[in-house]
PDB file of C-alpha atoms in Angstrom:
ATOM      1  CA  UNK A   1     -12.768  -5.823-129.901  1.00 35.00           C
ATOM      2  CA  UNK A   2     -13.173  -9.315-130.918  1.00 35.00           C
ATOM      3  CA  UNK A   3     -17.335 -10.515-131.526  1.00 36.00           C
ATOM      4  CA  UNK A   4     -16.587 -13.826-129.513  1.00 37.00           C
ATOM      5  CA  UNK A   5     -19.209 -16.284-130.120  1.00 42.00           C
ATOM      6  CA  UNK A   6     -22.255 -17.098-127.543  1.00 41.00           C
ATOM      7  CA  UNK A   7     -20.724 -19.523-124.644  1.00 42.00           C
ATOM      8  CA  UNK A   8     -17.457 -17.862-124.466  1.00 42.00           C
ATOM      9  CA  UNK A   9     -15.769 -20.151-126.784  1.00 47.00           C
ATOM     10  CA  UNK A  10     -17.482 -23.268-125.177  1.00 45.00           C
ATOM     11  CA  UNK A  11     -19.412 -24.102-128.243  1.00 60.00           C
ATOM     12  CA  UNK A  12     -17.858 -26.175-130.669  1.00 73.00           C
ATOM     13  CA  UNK A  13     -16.892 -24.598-133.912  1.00 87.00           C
ATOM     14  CA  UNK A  14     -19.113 -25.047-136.568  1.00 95.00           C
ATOM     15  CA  UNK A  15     -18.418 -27.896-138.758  1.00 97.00           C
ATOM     16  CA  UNK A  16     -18.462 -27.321-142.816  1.00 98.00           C
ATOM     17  CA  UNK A  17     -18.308 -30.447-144.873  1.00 98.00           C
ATOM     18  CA  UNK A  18     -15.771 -29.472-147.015  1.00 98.00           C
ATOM     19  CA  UNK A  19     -16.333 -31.638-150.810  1.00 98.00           C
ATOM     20  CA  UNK A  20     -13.931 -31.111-153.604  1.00 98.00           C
ATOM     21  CA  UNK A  21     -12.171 -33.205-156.141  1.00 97.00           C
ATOM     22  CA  UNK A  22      -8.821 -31.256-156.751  1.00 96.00           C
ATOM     23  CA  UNK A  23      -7.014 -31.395-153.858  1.00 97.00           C
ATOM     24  CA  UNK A  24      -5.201 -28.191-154.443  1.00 97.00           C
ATOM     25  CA  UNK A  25      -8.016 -26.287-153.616  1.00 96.00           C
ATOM     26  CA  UNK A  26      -9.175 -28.819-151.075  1.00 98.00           C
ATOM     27  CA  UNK A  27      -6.640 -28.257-149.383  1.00 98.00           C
ATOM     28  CA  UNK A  28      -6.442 -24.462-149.648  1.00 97.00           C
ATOM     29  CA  UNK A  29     -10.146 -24.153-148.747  1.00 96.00           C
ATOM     30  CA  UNK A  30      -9.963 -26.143-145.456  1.00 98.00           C
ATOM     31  CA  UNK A  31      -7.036 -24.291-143.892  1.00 97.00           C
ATOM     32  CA  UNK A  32      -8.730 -20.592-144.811  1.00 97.00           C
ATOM     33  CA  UNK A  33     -11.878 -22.346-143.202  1.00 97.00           C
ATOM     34  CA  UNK A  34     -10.095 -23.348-140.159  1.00 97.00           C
ATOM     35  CA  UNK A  35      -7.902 -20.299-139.729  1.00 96.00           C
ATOM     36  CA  UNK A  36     -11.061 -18.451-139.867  1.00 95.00           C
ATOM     37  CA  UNK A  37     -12.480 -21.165-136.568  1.00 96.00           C
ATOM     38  CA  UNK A  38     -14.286 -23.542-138.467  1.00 97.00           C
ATOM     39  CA  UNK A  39     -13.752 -27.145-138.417  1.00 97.00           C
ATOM     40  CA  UNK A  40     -13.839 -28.815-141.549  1.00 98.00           C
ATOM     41  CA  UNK A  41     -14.390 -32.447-142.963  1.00 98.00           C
ATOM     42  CA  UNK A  42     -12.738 -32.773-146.519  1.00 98.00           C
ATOM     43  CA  UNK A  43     -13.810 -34.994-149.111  1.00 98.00           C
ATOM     44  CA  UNK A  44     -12.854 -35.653-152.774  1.00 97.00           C
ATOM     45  CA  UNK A  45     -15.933 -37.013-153.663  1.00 98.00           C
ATOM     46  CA  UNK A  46     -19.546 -36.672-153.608  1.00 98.00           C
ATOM     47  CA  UNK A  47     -19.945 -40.405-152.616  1.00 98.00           C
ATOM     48  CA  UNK A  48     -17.730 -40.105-149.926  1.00 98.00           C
ATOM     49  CA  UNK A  49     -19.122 -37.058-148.809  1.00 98.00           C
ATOM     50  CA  UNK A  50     -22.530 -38.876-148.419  1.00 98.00           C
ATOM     51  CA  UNK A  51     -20.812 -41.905-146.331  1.00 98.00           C
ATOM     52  CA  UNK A  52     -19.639 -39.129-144.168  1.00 98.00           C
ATOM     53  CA  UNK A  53     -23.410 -37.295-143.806  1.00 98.00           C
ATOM     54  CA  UNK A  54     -24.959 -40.688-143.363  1.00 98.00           C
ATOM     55  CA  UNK A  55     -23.205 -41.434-140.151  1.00 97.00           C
ATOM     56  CA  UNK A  56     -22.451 -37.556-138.974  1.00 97.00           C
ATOM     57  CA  UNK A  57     -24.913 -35.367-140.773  1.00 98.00           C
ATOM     58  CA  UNK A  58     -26.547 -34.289-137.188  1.00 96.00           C
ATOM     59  CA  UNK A  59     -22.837 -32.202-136.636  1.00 96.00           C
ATOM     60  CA  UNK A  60     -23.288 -30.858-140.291  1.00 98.00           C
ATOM     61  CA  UNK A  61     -23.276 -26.859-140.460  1.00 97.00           C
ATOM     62  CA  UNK A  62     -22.657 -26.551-143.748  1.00 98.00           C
ATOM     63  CA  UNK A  63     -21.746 -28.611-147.315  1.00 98.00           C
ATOM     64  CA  UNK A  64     -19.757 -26.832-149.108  1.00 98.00           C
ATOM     65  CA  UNK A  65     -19.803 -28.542-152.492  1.00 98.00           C
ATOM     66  CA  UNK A  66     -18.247 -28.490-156.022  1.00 97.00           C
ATOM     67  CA  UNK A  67     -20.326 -29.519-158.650  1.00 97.00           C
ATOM     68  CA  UNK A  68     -18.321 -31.236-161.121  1.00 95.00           C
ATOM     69  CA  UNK A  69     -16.645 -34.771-160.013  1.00 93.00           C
ATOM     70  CA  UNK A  70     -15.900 -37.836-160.751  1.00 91.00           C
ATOM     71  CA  UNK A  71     -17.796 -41.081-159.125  1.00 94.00           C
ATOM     72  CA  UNK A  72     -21.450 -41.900-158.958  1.00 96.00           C
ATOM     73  CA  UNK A  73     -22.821 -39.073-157.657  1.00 97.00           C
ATOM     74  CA  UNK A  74     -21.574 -35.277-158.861  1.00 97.00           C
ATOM     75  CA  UNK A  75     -22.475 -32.536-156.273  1.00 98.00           C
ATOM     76  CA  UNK A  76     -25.480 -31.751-157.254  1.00 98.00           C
ATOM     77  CA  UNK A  77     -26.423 -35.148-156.832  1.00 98.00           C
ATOM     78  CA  UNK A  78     -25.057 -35.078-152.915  1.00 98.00           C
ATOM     79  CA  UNK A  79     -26.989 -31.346-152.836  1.00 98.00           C
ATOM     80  CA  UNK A  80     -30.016 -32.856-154.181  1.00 98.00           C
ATOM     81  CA  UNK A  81     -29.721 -35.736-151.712  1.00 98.00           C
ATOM     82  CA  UNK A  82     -28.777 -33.578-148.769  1.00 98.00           C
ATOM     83  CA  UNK A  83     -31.626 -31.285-149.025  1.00 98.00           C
ATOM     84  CA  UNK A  84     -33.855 -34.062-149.333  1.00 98.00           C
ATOM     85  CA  UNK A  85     -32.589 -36.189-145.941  1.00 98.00           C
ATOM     86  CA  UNK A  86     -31.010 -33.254-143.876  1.00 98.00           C
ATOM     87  CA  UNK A  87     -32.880 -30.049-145.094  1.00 97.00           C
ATOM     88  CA  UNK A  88     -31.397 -28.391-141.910  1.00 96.00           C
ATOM     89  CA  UNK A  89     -27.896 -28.303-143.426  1.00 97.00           C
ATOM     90  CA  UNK A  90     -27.429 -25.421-145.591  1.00 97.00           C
ATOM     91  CA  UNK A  91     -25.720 -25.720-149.102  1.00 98.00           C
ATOM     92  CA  UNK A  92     -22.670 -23.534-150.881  1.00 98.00           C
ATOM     93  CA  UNK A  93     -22.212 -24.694-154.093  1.00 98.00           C
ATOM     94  CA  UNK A  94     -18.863 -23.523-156.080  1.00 97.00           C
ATOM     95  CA  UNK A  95     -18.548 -24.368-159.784  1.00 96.00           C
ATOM     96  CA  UNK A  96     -16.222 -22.602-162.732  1.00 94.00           C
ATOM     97  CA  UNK A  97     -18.546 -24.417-165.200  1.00 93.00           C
ATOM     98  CA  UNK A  98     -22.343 -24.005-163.974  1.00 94.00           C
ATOM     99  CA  UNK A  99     -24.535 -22.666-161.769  1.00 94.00           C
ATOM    100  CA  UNK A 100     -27.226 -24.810-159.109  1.00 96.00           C
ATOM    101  CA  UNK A 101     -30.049 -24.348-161.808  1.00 95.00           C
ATOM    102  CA  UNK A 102     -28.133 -25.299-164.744  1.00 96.00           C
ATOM    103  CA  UNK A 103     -26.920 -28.561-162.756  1.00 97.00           C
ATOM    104  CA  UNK A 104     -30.394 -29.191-161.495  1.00 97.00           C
ATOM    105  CA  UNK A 105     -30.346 -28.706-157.536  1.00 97.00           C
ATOM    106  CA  UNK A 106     -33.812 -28.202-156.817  1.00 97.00           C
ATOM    107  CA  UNK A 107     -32.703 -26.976-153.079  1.00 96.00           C
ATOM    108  CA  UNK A 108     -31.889 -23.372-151.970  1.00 95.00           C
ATOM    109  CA  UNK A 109     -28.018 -22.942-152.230  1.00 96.00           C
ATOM    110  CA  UNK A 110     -26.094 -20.121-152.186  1.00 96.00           C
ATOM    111  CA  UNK A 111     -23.306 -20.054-155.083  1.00 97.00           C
ATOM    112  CA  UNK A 112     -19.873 -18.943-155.961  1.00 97.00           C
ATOM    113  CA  UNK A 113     -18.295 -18.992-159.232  1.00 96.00           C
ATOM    114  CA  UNK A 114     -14.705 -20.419-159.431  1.00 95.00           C
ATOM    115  CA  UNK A 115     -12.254 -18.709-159.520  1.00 94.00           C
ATOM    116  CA  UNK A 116     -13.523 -17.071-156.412  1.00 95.00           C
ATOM    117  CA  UNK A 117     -11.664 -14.009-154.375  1.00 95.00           C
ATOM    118  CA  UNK A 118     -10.963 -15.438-150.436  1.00 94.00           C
ATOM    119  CA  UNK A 119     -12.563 -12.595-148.951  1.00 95.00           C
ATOM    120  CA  UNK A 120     -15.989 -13.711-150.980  1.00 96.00           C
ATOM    121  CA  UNK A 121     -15.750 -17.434-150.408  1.00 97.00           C
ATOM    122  CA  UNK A 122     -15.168 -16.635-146.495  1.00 96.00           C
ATOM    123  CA  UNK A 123     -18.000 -13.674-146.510  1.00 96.00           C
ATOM    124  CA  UNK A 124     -20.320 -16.025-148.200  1.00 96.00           C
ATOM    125  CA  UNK A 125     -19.710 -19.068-145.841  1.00 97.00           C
ATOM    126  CA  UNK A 126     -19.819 -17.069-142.896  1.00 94.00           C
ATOM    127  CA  UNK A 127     -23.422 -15.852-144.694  1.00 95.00           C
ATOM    128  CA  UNK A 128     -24.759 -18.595-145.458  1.00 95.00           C
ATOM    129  CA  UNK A 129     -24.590 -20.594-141.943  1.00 92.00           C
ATOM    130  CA  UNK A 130     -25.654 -17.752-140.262  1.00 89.00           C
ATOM    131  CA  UNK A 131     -28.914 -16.986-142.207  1.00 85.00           C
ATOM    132  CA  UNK A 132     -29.642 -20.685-141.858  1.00 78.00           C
ATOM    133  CA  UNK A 133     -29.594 -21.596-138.235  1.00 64.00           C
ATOM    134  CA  UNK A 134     -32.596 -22.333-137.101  1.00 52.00           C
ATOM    135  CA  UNK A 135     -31.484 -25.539-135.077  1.00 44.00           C
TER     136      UNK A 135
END
């Protein structure tokens, strides 16, 4: 029996704001995300990733960052800055080179190494917004 969630499938699907510079994986990540009934907003950078929070961060259920990329900010930068202006938006972070305290989020993320299995990324997401909504 399918867990079908609270409204009957009225509520909108959670939206996961989806921020990663190769857009291989991009790419991969958002259509896993949606196949699983999220809705996702991808972004190759961190600074467009904050344009997009600046106008929308209210529909935010989840940034789902990498943490090396090029541009002004890097994503711990936008985690930094996210926790700061919208600390009701929980943070993944994924990185194959270091880990939230070696890039210096000061925030609570959760974190998955690259290369990651599917089964973990989608476990962890699922995680992650659940043990944060409190909105």
């Amino acid at each position: 029996m399918n867990s079908m969630p609270k409204g009957n499938g009225q509520a909108a699907a959670r939206l996961i704001l989806v921020v990663e510079d190769d857009q291989t994986i991009l790419e991969f990540l958002c259509e896993i995300l949606q196949d699983e009934g999220f809705a996702v907003e991808p972004r190759e950078s961190a600074d467009a990733a904050l344009e997009f929070l600046k106008q929308s961060a209210d529909d935010v259920d989840l940034l789902l960052t990498d943490i090396t990329m090029p541009g002004k900010l890097n994503g711990a930068d936008l985690a930094n800055l996210t926790g700061d202006r919208w600390p009701q938006i929980p943070l993944l972070i994924m990185s194959g080179f270091e880990t939230p305290e070696s890039a210096g989020i000061k925030h609570h993320a959760s974190f998955i190494a690259k290369p990651w299995a599917l089964g973990q990324m989608l476990d962890l997401v699922e995680s992650t917004v659940k043990n944060h909504s409190v909105h």
